Backbone as ProteinMPNN parsed JSONL, in Angstrom:
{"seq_chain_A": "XXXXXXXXXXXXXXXXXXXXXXXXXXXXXXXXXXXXXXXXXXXXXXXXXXXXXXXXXXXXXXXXXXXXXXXXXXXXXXXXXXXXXXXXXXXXXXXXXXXXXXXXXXXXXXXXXXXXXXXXXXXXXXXXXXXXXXXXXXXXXXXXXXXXXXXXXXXXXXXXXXXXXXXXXXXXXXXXXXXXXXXX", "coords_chain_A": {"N_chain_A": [[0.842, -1.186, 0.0], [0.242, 1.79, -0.835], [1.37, 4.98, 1.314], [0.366, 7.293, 3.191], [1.915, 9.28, 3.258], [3.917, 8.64, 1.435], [2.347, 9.66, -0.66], [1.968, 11.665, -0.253], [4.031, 13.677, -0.624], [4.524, 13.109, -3.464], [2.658, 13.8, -4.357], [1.927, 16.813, -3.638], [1.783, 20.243, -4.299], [0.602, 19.464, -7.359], [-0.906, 19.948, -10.366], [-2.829, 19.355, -10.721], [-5.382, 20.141, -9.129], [-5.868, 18.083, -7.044], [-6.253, 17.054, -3.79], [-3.348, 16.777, -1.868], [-3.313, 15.833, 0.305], [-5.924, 13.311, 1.166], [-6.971, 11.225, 2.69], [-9.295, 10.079, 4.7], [-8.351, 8.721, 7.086], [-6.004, 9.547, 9.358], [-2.423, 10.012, 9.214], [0.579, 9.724, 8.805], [2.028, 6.701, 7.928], [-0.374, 5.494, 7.28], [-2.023, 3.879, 4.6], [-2.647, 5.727, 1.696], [-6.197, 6.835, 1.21], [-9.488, 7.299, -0.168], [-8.935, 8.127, -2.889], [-9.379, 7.997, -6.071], [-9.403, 5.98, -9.098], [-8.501, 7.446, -11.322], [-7.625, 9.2, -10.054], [-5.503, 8.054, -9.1], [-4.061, 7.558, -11.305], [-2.732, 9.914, -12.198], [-1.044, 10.339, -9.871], [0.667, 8.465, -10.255], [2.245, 8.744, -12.594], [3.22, 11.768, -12.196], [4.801, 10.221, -10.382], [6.129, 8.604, -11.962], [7.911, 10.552, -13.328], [9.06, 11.812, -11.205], [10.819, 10.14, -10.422], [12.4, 9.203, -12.699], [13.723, 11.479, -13.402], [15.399, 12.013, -11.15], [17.074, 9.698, -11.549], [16.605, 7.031, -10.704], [14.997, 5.148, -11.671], [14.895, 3.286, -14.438], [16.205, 3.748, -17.998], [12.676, 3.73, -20.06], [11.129, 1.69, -18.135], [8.8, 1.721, -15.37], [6.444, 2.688, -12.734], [3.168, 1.311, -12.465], [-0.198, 0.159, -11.99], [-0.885, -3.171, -11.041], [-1.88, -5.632, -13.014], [-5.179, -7.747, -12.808], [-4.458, -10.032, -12.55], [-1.522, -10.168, -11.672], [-2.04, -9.631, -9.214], [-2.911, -10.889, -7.756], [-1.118, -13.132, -8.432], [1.054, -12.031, -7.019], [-0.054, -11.706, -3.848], [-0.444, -14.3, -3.226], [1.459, -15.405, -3.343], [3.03, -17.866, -4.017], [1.264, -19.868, -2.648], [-1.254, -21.616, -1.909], [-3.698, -21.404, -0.474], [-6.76, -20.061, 1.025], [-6.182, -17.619, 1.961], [-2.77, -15.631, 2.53], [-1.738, -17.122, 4.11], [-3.169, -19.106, 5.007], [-6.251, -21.57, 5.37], [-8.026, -19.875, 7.315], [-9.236, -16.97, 8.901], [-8.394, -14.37, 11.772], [-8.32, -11.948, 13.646], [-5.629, -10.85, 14.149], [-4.418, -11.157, 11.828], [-5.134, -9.443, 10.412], [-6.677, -6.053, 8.916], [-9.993, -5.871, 9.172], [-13.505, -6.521, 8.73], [-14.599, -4.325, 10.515], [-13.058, -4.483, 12.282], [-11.029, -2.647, 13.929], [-11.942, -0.404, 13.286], [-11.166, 1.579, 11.01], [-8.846, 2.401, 8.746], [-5.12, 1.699, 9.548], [-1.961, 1.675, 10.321], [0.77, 1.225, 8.015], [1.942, -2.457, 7.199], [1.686, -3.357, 10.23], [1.089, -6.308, 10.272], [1.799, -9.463, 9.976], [4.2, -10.472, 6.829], [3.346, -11.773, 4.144], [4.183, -14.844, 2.509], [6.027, -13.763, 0.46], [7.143, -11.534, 1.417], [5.681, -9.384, 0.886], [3.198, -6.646, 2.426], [0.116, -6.424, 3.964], [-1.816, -7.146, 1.613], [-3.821, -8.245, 2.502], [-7.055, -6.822, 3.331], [-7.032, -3.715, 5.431], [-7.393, -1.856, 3.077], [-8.79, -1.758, -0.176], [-7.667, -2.372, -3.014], [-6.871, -0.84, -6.184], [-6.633, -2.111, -9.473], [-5.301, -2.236, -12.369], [-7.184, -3.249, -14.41], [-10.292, -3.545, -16.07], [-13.126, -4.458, -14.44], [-14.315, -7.295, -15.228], [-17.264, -9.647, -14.065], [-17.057, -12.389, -14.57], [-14.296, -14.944, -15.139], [-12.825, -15.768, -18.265], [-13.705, -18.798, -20.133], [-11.187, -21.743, -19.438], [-7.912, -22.422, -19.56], [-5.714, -20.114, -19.125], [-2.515, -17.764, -18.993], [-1.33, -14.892, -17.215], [-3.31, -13.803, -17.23], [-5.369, -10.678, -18.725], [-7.448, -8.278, -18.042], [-10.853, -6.856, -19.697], [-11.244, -4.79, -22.533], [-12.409, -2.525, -22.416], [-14.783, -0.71, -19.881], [-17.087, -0.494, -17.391], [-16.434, -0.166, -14.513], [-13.35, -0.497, -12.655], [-11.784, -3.066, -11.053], [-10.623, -3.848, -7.945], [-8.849, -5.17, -5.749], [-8.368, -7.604, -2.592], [-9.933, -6.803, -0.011], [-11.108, -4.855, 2.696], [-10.774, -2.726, 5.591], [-13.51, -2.34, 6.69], [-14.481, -5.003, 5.443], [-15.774, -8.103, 5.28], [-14.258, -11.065, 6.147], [-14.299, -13.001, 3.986], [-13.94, -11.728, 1.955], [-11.693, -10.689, 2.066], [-9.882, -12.796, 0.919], [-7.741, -14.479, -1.168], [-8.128, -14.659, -4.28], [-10.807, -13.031, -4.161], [-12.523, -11.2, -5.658], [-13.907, -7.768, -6.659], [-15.166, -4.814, -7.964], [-15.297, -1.066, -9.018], [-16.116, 1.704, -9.696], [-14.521, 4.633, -11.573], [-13.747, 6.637, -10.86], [-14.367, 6.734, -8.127], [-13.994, 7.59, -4.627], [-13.149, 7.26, -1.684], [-13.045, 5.425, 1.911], [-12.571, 3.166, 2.002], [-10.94, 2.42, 0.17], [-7.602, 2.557, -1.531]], "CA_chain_A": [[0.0, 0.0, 0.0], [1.03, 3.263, -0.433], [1.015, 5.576, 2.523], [-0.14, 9.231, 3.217], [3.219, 10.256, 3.471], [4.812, 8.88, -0.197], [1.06, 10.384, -1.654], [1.536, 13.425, -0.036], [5.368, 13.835, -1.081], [4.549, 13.284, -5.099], [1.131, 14.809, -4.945], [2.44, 18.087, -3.436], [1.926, 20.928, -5.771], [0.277, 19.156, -8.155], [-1.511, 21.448, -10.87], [-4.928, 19.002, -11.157], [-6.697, 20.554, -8.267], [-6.069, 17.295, -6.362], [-5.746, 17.27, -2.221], [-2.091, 16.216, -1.528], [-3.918, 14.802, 1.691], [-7.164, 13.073, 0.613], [-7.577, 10.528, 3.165], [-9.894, 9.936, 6.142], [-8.539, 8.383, 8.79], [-5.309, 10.439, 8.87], [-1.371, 9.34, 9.571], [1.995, 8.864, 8.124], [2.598, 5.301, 7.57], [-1.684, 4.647, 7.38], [-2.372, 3.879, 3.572], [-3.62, 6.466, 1.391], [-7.642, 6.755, 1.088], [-10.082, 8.345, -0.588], [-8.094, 8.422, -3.654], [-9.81, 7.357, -7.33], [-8.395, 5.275, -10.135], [-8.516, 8.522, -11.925], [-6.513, 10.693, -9.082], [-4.095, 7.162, -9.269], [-3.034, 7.749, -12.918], [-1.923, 11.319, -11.966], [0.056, 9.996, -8.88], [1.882, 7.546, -10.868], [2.592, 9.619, -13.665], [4.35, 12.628, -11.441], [5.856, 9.406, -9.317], [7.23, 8.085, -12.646], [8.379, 11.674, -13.848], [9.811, 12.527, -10.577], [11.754, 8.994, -10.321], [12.884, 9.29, -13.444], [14.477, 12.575, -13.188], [16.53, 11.934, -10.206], [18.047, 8.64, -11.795], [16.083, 6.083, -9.463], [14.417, 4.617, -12.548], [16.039, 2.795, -15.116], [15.227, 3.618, -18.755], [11.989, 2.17, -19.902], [10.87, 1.126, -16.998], [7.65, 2.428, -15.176], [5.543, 2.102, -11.825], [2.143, 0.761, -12.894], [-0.637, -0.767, -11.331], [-0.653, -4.071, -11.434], [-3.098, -6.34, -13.474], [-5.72, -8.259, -11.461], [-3.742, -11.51, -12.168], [-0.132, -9.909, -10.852], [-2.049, -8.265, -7.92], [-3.373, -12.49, -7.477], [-0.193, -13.951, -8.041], [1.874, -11.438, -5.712], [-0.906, -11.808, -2.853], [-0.864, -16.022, -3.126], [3.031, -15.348, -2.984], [3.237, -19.42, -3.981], [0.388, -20.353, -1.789], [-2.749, -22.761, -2.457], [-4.792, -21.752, 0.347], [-7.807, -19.01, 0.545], [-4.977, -16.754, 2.424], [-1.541, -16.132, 2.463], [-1.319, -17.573, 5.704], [-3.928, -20.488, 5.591], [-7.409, -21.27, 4.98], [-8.951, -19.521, 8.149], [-8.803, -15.794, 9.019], [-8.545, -13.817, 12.544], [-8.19, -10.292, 13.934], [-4.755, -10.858, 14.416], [-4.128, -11.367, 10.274], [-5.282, -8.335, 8.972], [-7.586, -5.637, 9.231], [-11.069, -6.652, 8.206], [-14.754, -6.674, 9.771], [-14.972, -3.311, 11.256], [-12.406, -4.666, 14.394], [-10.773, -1.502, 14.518], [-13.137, 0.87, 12.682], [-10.707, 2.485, 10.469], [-7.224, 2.054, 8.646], [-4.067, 0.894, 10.47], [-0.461, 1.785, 9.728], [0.544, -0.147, 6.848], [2.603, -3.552, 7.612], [1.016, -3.648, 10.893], [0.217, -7.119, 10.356], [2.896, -9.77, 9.147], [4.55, -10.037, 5.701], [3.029, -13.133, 3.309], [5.665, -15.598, 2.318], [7.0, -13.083, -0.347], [7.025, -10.068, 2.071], [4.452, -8.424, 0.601], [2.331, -6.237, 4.06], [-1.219, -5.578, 4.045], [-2.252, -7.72, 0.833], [-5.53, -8.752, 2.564], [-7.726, -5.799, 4.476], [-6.896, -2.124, 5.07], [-8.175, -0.847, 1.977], [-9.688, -2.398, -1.152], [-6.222, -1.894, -3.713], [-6.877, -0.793, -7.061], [-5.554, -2.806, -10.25], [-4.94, -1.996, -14.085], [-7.935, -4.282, -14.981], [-11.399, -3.456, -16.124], [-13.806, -5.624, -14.143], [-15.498, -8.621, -15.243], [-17.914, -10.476, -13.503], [-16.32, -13.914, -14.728], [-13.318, -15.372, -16.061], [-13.083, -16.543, -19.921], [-13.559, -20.447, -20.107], [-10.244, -22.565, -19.95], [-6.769, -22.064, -18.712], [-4.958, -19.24, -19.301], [-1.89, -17.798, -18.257], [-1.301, -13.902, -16.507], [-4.622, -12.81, -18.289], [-5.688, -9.124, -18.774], [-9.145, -7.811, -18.3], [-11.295, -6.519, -21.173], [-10.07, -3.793, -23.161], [-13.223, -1.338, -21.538], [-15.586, -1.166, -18.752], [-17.472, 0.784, -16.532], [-15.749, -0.695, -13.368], [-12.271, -0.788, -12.661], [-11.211, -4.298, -10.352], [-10.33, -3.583, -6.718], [-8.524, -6.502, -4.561], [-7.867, -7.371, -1.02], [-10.661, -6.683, 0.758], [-10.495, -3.209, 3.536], [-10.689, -2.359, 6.969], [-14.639, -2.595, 6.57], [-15.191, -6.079, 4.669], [-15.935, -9.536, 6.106], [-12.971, -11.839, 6.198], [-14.289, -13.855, 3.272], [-13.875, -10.523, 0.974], [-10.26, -10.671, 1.871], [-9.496, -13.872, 0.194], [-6.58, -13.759, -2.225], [-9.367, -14.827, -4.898], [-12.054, -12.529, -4.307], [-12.606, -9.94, -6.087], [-14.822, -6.701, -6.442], [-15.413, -3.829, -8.838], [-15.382, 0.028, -8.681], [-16.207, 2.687, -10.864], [-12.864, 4.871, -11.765], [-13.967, 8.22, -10.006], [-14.937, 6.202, -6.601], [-13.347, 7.421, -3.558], [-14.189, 5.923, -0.115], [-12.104, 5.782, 2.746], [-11.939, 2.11, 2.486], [-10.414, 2.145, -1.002], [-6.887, 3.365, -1.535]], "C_chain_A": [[0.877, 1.236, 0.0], [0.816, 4.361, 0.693], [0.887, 7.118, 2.261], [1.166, 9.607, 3.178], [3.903, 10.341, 2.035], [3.718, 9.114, -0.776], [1.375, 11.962, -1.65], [3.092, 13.988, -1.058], [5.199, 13.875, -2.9], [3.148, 14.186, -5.274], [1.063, 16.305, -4.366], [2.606, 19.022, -4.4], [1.485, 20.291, -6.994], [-1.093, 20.042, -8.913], [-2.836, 20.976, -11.4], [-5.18, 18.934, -10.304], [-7.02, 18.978, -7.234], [-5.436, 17.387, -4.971], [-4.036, 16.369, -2.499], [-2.748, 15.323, 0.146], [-5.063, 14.224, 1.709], [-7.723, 12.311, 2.084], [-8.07, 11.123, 4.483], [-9.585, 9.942, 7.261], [-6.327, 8.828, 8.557], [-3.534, 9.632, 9.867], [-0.431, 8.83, 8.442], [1.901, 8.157, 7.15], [1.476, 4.496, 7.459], [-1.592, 4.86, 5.265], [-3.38, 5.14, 3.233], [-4.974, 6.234, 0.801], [-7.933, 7.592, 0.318], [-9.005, 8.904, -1.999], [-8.771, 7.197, -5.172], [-9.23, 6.769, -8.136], [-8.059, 6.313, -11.037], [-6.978, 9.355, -11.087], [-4.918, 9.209, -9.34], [-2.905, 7.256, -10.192], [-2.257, 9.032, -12.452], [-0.845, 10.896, -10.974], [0.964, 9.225, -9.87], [2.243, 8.499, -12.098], [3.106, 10.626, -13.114], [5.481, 11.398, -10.52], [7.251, 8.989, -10.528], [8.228, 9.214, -13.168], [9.607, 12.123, -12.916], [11.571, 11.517, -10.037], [13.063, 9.116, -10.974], [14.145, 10.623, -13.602], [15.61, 12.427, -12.087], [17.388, 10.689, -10.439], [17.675, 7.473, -11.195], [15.539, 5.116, -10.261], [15.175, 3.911, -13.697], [15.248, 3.231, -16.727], [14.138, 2.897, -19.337], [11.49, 1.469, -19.139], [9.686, 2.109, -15.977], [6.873, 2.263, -13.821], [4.164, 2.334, -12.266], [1.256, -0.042, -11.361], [-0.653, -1.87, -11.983], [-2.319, -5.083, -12.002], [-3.743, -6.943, -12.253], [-4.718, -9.78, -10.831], [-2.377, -11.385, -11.502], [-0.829, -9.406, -9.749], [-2.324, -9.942, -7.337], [-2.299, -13.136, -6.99], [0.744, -13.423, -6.797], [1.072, -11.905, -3.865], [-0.675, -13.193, -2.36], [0.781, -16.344, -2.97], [3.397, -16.762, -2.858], [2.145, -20.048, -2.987], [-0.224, -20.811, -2.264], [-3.942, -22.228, -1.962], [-5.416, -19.826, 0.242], [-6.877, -17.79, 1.149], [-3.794, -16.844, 2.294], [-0.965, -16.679, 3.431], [-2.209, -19.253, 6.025], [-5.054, -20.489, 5.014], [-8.293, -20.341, 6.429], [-8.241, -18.234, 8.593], [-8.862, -15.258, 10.633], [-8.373, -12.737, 12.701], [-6.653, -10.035, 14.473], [-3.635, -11.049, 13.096], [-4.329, -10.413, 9.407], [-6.527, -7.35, 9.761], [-8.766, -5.378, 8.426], [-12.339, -6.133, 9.536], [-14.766, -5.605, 10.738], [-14.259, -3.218, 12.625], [-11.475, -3.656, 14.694], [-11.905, -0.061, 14.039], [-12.289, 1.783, 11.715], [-9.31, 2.159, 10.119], [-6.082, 2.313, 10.099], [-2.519, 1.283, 9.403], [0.271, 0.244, 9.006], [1.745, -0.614, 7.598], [2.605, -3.624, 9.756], [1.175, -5.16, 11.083], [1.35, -8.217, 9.557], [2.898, -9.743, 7.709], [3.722, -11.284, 5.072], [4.453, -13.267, 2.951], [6.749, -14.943, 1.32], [7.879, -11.97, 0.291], [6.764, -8.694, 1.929], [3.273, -7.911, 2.041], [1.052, -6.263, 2.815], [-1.698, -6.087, 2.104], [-3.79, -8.057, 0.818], [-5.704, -8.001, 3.824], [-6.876, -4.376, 4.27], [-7.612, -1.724, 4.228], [-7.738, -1.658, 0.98], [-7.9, -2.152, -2.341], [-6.865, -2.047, -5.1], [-5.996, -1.767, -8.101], [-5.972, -1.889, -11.823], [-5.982, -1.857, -14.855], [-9.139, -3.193, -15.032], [-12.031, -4.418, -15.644], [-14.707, -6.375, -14.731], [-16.086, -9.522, -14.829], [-17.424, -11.679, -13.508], [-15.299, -13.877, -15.553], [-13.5, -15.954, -17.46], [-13.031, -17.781, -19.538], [-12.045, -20.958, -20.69], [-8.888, -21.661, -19.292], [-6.271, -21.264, -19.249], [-3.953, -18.585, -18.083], [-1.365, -16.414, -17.681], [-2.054, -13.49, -17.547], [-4.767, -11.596, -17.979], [-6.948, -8.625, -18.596], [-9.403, -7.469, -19.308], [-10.679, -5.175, -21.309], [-11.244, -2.215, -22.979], [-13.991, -1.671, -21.145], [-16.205, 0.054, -18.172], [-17.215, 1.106, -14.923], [-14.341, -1.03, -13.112], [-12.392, -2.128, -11.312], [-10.077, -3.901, -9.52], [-9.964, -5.03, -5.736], [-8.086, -6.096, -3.294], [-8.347, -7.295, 0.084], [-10.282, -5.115, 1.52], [-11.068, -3.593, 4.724], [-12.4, -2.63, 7.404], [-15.478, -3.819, 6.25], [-15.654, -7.072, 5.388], [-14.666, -10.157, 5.799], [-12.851, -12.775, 4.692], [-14.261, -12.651, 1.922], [-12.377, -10.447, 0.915], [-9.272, -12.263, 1.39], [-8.651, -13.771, -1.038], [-7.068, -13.893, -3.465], [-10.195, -14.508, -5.408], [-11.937, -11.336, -4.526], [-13.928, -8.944, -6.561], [-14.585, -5.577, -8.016], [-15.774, -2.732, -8.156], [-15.226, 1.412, -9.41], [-14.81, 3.7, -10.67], [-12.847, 6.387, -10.843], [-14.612, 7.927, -8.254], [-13.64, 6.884, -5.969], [-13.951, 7.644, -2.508], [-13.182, 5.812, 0.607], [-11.808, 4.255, 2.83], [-11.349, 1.568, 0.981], [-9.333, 3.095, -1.053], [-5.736, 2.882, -3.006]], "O_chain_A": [[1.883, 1.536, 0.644], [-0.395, 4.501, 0.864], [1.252, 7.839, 1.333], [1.21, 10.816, 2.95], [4.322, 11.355, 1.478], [3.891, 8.704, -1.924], [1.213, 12.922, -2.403], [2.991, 14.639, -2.098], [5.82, 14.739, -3.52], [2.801, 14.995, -6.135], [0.078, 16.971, -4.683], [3.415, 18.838, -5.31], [2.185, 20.685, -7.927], [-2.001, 20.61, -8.308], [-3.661, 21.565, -12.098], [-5.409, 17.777, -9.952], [-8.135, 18.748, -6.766], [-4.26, 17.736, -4.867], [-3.845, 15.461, -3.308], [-2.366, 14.301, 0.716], [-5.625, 14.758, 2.665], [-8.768, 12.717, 2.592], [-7.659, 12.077, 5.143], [-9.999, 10.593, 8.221], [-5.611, 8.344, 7.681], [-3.574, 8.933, 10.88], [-0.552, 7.966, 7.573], [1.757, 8.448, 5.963], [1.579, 3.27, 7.466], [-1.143, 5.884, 4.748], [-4.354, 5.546, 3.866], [-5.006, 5.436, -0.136], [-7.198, 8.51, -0.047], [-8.427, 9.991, -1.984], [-8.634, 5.975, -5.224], [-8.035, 7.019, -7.974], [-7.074, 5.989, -11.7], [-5.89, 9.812, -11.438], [-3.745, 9.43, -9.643], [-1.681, 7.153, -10.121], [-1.029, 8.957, -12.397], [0.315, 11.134, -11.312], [2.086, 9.669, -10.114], [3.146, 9.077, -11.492], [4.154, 10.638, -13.759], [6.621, 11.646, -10.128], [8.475, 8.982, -10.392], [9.367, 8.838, -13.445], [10.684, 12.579, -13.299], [12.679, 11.848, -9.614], [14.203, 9.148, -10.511], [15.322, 10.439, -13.911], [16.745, 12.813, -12.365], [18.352, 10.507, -9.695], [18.623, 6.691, -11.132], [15.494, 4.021, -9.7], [16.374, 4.187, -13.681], [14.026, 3.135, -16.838], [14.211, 1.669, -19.34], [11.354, 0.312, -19.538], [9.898, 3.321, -15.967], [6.511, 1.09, -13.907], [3.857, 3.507, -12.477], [1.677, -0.52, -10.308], [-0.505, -1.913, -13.204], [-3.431, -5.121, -11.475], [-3.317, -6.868, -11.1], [-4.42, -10.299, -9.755], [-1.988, -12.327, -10.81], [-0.156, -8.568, -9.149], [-1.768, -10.127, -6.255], [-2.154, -13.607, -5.862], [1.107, -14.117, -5.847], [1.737, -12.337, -2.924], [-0.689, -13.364, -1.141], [1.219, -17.407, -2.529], [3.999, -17.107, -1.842], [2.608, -21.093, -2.528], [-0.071, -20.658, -3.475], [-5.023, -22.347, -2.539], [-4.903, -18.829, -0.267], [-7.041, -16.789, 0.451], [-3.359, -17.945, 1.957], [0.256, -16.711, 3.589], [-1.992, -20.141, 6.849], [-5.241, -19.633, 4.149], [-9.504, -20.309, 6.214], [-7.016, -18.182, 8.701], [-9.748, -15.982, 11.086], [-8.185, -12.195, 11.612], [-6.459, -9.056, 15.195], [-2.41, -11.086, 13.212], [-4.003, -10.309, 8.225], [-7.142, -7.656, 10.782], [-8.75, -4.843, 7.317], [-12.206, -5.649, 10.66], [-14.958, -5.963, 11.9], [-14.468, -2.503, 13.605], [-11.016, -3.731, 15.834], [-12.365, 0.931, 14.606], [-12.78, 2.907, 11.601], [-8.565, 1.694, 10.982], [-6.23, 2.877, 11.183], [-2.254, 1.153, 8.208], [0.312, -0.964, 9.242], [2.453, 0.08, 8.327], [3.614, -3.956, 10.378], [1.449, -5.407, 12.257], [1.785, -7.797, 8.485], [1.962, -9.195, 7.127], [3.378, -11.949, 6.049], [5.423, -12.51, 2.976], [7.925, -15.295, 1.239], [8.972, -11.572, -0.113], [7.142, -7.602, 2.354], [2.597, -8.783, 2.588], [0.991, -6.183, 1.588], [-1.881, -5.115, 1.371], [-4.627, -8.144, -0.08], [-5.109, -8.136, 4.893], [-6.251, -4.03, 3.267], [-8.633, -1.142, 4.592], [-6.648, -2.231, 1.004], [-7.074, -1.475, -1.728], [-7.386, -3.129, -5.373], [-4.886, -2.182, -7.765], [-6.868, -1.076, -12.048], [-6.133, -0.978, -15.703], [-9.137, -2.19, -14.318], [-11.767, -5.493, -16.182], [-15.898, -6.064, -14.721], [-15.551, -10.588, -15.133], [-17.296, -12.194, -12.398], [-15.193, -13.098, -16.5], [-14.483, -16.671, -17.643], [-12.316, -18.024, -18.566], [-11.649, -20.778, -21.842], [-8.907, -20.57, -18.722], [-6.245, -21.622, -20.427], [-4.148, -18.647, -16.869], [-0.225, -16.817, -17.451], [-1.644, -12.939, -18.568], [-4.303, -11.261, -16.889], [-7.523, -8.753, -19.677], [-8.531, -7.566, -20.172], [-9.902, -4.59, -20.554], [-10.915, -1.089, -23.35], [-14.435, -2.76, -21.508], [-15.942, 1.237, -18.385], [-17.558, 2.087, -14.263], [-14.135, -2.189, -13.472], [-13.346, -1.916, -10.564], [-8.941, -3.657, -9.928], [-10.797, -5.73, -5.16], [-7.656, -5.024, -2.869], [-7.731, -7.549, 1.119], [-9.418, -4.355, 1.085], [-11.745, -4.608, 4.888], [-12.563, -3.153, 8.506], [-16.672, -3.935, 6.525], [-16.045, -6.648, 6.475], [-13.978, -9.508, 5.011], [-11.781, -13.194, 4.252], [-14.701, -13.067, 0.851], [-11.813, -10.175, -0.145], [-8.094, -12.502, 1.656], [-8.941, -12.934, -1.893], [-6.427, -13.126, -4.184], [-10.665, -14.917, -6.47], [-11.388, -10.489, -3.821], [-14.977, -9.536, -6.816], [-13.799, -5.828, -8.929], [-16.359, -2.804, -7.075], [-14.161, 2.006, -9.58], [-14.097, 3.533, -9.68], [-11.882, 6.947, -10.322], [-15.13, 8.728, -7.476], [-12.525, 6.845, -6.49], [-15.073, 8.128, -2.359], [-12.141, 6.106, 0.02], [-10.915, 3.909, 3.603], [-11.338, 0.363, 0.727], [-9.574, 4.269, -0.773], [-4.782, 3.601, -3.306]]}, "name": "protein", "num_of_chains": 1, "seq": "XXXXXXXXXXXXXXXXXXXXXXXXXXXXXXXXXXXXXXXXXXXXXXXXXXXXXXXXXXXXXXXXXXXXXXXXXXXXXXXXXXXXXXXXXXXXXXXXXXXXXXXXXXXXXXXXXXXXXXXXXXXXXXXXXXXXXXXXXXXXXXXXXXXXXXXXXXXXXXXXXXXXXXXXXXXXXXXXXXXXXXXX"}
């Protein structure tokens, strides 16, 4: 997740009328909220500009969101089971089901076997993808969503969901101008 602090730092001075501080529930090192798939493109696009410029970037090379199927495979970090931790969830795995009432300073909560934080709960994580209700029939291999939509494809579950929303699996939809304090 990205945090209020590296949002605020690239979205500082920015000349599309967007808050450099958007979110809700307010802090540092808490993931940024309240932030659209729309306001996303602009962040990444000054992040890649400002990268790039200081040499941090390599040519060619870009920060992107990630499709639904890289946001899948990173999350399942070699795993089988409905978590990256197991099949059964608690309040001690993530933050989910209203058990604090509000984001949580990201990696909080241990790493999955890659050491990827905060994969499942906090806030809903945007991807690349246009959402589709179902997968195409038959195996395929790091598939792409359709090529337009009226829903962009949100994983991970948030700070608000049920436990079975944060399943590395389950996935959601969210129009591109949504922002919500449990989507970041």
């Amino acid at each position: 997740e990205v945090t209020q602090a590296q949002y605020e730092a690239v979205m500082t001075g920015n000349s599309n009328s967007l808050s450099a501080t958007p979110s809700e529930f307010t802090g540092n090192d808490r993931p940024v909220e309240k932030v659209s798939w729309d306001d996303v493109q602009i962040f990444l696009t000054r992040l890649n500009a400002a990268e790039q410029a200081a040499g941090r970037l390599p040519a060619g090379w870009s920060y992107v969101l990630p499709t639904e199927s890289e946001w899948e495979y990173a999350c399942r970090a070699g795993t089988t089971t409905a978590y990256s931790w197991g099949n059964s969830i608690a309040a001690s795995n993530a933050n989910y089901n209203n058990n604090i009432g509000q984001t949580r300073d990201v990696g909080q909560y241990a790493a999955n076997p890659w050491g990827f934080f905060d994969m499942h709960g906090n806030v809903w994580e945007w991807t690349a993808d246009w959402y589709q209700a179902a997968y195409p029939s038959g195996a395929v291999t790091d598939p792409t969503g359709p090529a337009s939509g009226s829903v962009r494809a949100v994983r991970g579950g948030s700070w608000s969901a049920t436990g079975a929303s944060l399943r590395s699996a389950r996935r959601s939809g969210s129009a591109p101008g949504t922002r919500s304090s449990n989507l970041g």
